[in-house]
Amino acid sequence: LTLLKIFILISGISSLFFYFLYVFFIKNSLLISCPFVIFLLFRYYKIAINTSEGEFPINLFFKDKLLLFFSTIYFAYAIYVYL
């Protein structure tokens, strides 16, 4: 692994860790969104590392149907929880 891939992996894992801390201690109603967040981060990581499509994240989200579908579900649920 190159140094950049290691930094990307560390930042993804730490993002998940702090998201889980927020969900468990502050906003328990977002607990059901944890699998979506895990899936979205690791799916994006897999596509970005294996192809060169990670350079344009917005294009990647609109090209990949699974990322688009699960991110739409996540944002709809987050809006529901905060309203």
Coordinates of N, CA and C in Angstrom, one line a residue:
L1 N 0.8 -1.2 0.0 CA 0.0 0.0 0.0 C 0.9 1.2 0.0
T2 N 0.5 2.2 -0.8 CA 1.2 3.4 -0.8 C 0.8 4.3 0.4
L3 N 1.5 5.3 0.7 CA 1.2 6.2 1.8 C -0.1 6.9 1.7
L4 N -0.5 7.3 0.5 CA -1.8 7.9 0.3 C -2.9 7.0 0.6
K5 N -2.8 5.7 0.1 CA -3.9 4.7 0.4 C -4.0 4.5 1.9
I6 N -2.9 4.5 2.6 CA -2.9 4.3 4.1 C -3.7 5.4 4.7
F7 N -3.4 6.7 4.3 CA -4.0 7.8 4.9 C -5.5 7.8 4.5
I8 N -5.9 7.4 3.4 CA -7.3 7.3 3.0 C -8.0 6.3 3.9
L9 N -7.4 5.2 4.1 CA -8.0 4.1 4.9 C -8.1 4.6 6.4
I10 N -7.1 5.3 6.9 CA -7.2 5.8 8.3 C -8.3 6.8 8.4
S11 N -8.4 7.7 7.5 CA -9.4 8.7 7.6 C -10.8 8.1 7.4
G12 N -11.0 7.1 6.6 CA -12.3 6.5 6.5 C -12.7 5.7 7.8
I13 N -11.7 5.0 8.4 CA -12.0 4.3 9.7 C -12.3 5.3 10.8
S14 N -11.5 6.4 10.9 CA -11.7 7.4 11.9 C -13.1 8.1 11.7
S15 N -13.5 8.3 10.5 CA -14.8 8.9 10.2 C -15.9 8.0 10.7
L16 N -15.8 6.7 10.4 CA -16.8 5.8 10.9 C -16.8 5.7 12.4
F17 N -15.6 5.7 13.0 CA -15.6 5.7 14.5 C -16.2 6.9 15.1
F18 N -16.0 8.1 14.6 CA -16.6 9.3 15.2 C -18.0 9.4 14.9
Y19 N -18.5 8.9 13.7 CA -19.9 8.9 13.4 C -20.6 7.9 14.4
F20 N -20.0 6.8 14.7 CA -20.6 5.8 15.6 C -20.7 6.4 17.0
L21 N -19.7 7.1 17.4 CA -19.7 7.8 18.7 C -20.8 8.8 18.8
Y22 N -21.0 9.6 17.7 CA -22.1 10.6 17.7 C -23.4 9.9 17.8
V23 N -23.6 8.8 17.0 CA -24.9 8.1 17.0 C -25.2 7.5 18.3
F24 N -24.2 6.9 18.9 CA -24.5 6.1 20.2 C -24.7 7.1 21.4
F25 N -24.0 8.2 21.4 CA -24.1 9.1 22.6 C -25.0 10.3 22.4
I26 N -25.2 10.7 21.2 CA -26.0 12.0 21.0 C -27.3 11.8 20.3
K27 N -27.3 11.1 19.2 CA -28.5 10.9 18.4 C -28.8 9.5 18.1
N28 N -29.4 8.8 19.1 CA -29.7 7.4 19.0 C -30.6 7.0 17.9
S29 N -31.4 8.0 17.4 CA -32.4 7.6 16.4 C -31.7 7.4 15.0
L30 N -30.5 7.8 14.9 CA -29.7 7.5 13.7 C -29.0 6.2 13.7
L31 N -29.3 5.4 14.7 CA -28.6 4.1 14.8 C -28.9 3.2 13.6
I32 N -30.1 3.3 13.0 CA -30.4 2.4 11.8 C -29.6 2.9 10.6
S33 N -29.1 4.0 10.6 CA -28.3 4.5 9.4 C -26.9 4.0 9.4
C34 N -26.4 3.4 10.5 CA -25.0 2.9 10.5 C -24.6 1.9 9.4
P35 N -25.5 0.9 9.1 CA -25.1 0.1 8.0 C -25.0 0.8 6.6
F36 N -25.9 1.8 6.4 CA -25.8 2.6 5.2 C -24.5 3.3 5.1
V37 N -24.1 3.9 6.2 CA -22.8 4.7 6.2 C -21.6 3.8 5.9
I38 N -21.6 2.6 6.6 CA -20.6 1.7 6.3 C -20.5 1.3 4.9
F39 N -21.7 0.9 4.3 CA -21.7 0.5 2.9 C -21.3 1.6 2.0
L40 N -21.7 2.8 2.2 CA -21.4 3.9 1.4 C -19.9 4.2 1.4
L41 N -19.3 4.2 2.6 CA -17.8 4.5 2.6 C -17.0 3.5 2.0
F42 N -17.3 2.2 2.3 CA -16.5 1.1 1.7 C -16.7 0.9 0.3
R43 N -17.9 1.1 -0.2 CA -18.2 1.0 -1.7 C -17.4 2.1 -2.4
Y44 N -17.5 3.4 -1.9 CA -16.8 4.5 -2.5 C -15.3 4.2 -2.5
Y45 N -14.8 3.7 -1.3 CA -13.3 3.4 -1.2 C -12.9 2.3 -2.2
K46 N -13.7 1.3 -2.4 CA -13.4 0.2 -3.3 C -13.4 0.7 -4.7
I47 N -14.3 1.5 -5.1 CA -14.4 2.0 -6.5 C -13.2 3.0 -6.7
A48 N -13.0 3.9 -5.8 CA -12.0 4.9 -5.9 C -10.6 4.3 -6.0
I49 N -10.3 3.2 -5.3 CA -9.0 2.6 -5.3 C -8.8 1.8 -6.5
N50 N -9.8 1.0 -7.0 CA -9.7 0.1 -8.1 C -9.8 0.8 -9.4
T51 N -10.4 1.9 -9.5 CA -10.5 2.7 -10.8 C -10.0 4.1 -10.6
S52 N -10.0 4.9 -11.6 CA -9.6 6.3 -11.5 C -10.9 7.2 -11.4
E53 N -12.0 6.6 -11.1 CA -13.2 7.4 -11.0 C -13.4 8.1 -9.7
G54 N -12.5 7.9 -8.7 CA -12.6 8.6 -7.4 C -12.1 10.0 -7.5
E55 N -11.6 10.4 -8.6 CA -11.2 11.8 -8.8 C -12.3 12.8 -8.9
F56 N -13.5 12.3 -9.4 CA -14.7 13.1 -9.5 C -15.8 12.4 -8.7
P57 N -15.9 12.7 -7.4 CA -16.9 12.0 -6.6 C -18.3 12.2 -6.9
I58 N -18.7 13.4 -7.4 CA -20.1 13.6 -7.8 C -20.5 12.8 -9.0
N59 N -19.6 12.7 -9.9 CA -19.8 11.9 -11.1 C -19.9 10.4 -10.7
L60 N -19.1 10.0 -9.8 CA -19.1 8.6 -9.3 C -20.4 8.2 -8.7
F61 N -20.9 9.2 -7.8 CA -22.2 8.9 -7.1 C -23.4 8.8 -8.1
F62 N -23.3 9.6 -9.2 CA -24.4 9.5 -10.2 C -24.3 8.4 -11.1
K63 N -23.0 7.9 -11.3 CA -22.8 6.8 -12.2 C -23.1 5.4 -11.6
D64 N -22.7 5.3 -10.3 CA -22.9 4.0 -9.6 C -24.3 4.0 -9.0
K65 N -25.2 3.1 -9.4 CA -26.6 3.1 -9.0 C -26.7 2.8 -7.5
L66 N -25.9 1.9 -7.0 CA -26.0 1.5 -5.6 C -25.6 2.7 -4.7
L67 N -24.5 3.4 -5.0 CA -24.2 4.6 -4.2 C -25.3 5.6 -4.2
L68 N -25.8 5.9 -5.4 CA -26.9 6.8 -5.5 C -28.2 6.4 -4.7
F69 N -28.5 5.1 -4.8 CA -29.7 4.6 -4.1 C -29.5 4.7 -2.6
F70 N -28.4 4.2 -2.1 CA -28.2 4.2 -0.6 C -28.0 5.6 -0.1
S71 N -27.3 6.4 -0.8 CA -27.1 7.8 -0.3 C -28.4 8.5 -0.3
T72 N -29.3 8.3 -1.2 CA -30.6 8.9 -1.2 C -31.5 8.4 0.0
I73 N -31.4 7.1 0.3 CA -32.1 6.6 1.4 C -31.5 7.2 2.7
Y74 N -30.2 7.3 2.8 CA -29.6 7.8 4.0 C -30.0 9.3 4.2
F75 N -29.9 10.1 3.2 CA -30.3 11.5 3.4 C -31.8 11.7 3.6
A76 N -32.6 10.9 3.0 CA -34.0 11.0 3.3 C -34.3 10.6 4.8
Y77 N -33.7 9.6 5.3 CA -33.8 9.2 6.7 C -33.3 10.3 7.6
A78 N -32.1 10.8 7.3 CA -31.5 11.9 8.1 C -32.4 13.1 8.2
I79 N -33.0 13.5 7.1 CA -34.0 14.6 7.1 C -35.2 14.3 7.9
Y80 N -35.7 13.1 7.8 CA -36.8 12.6 8.6 C -36.5 12.7 10.1
V81 N -35.3 12.3 10.5 CA -34.9 12.3 11.9 C -34.8 13.7 12.5
Y82 N -34.2 14.6 11.7 CA -34.0 16.0 12.2 C -35.2 16.9 12.0
L83 N -36.2 16.5 11.3 CA -37.4 17.3 11.2 C -38.4 16.9 12.2

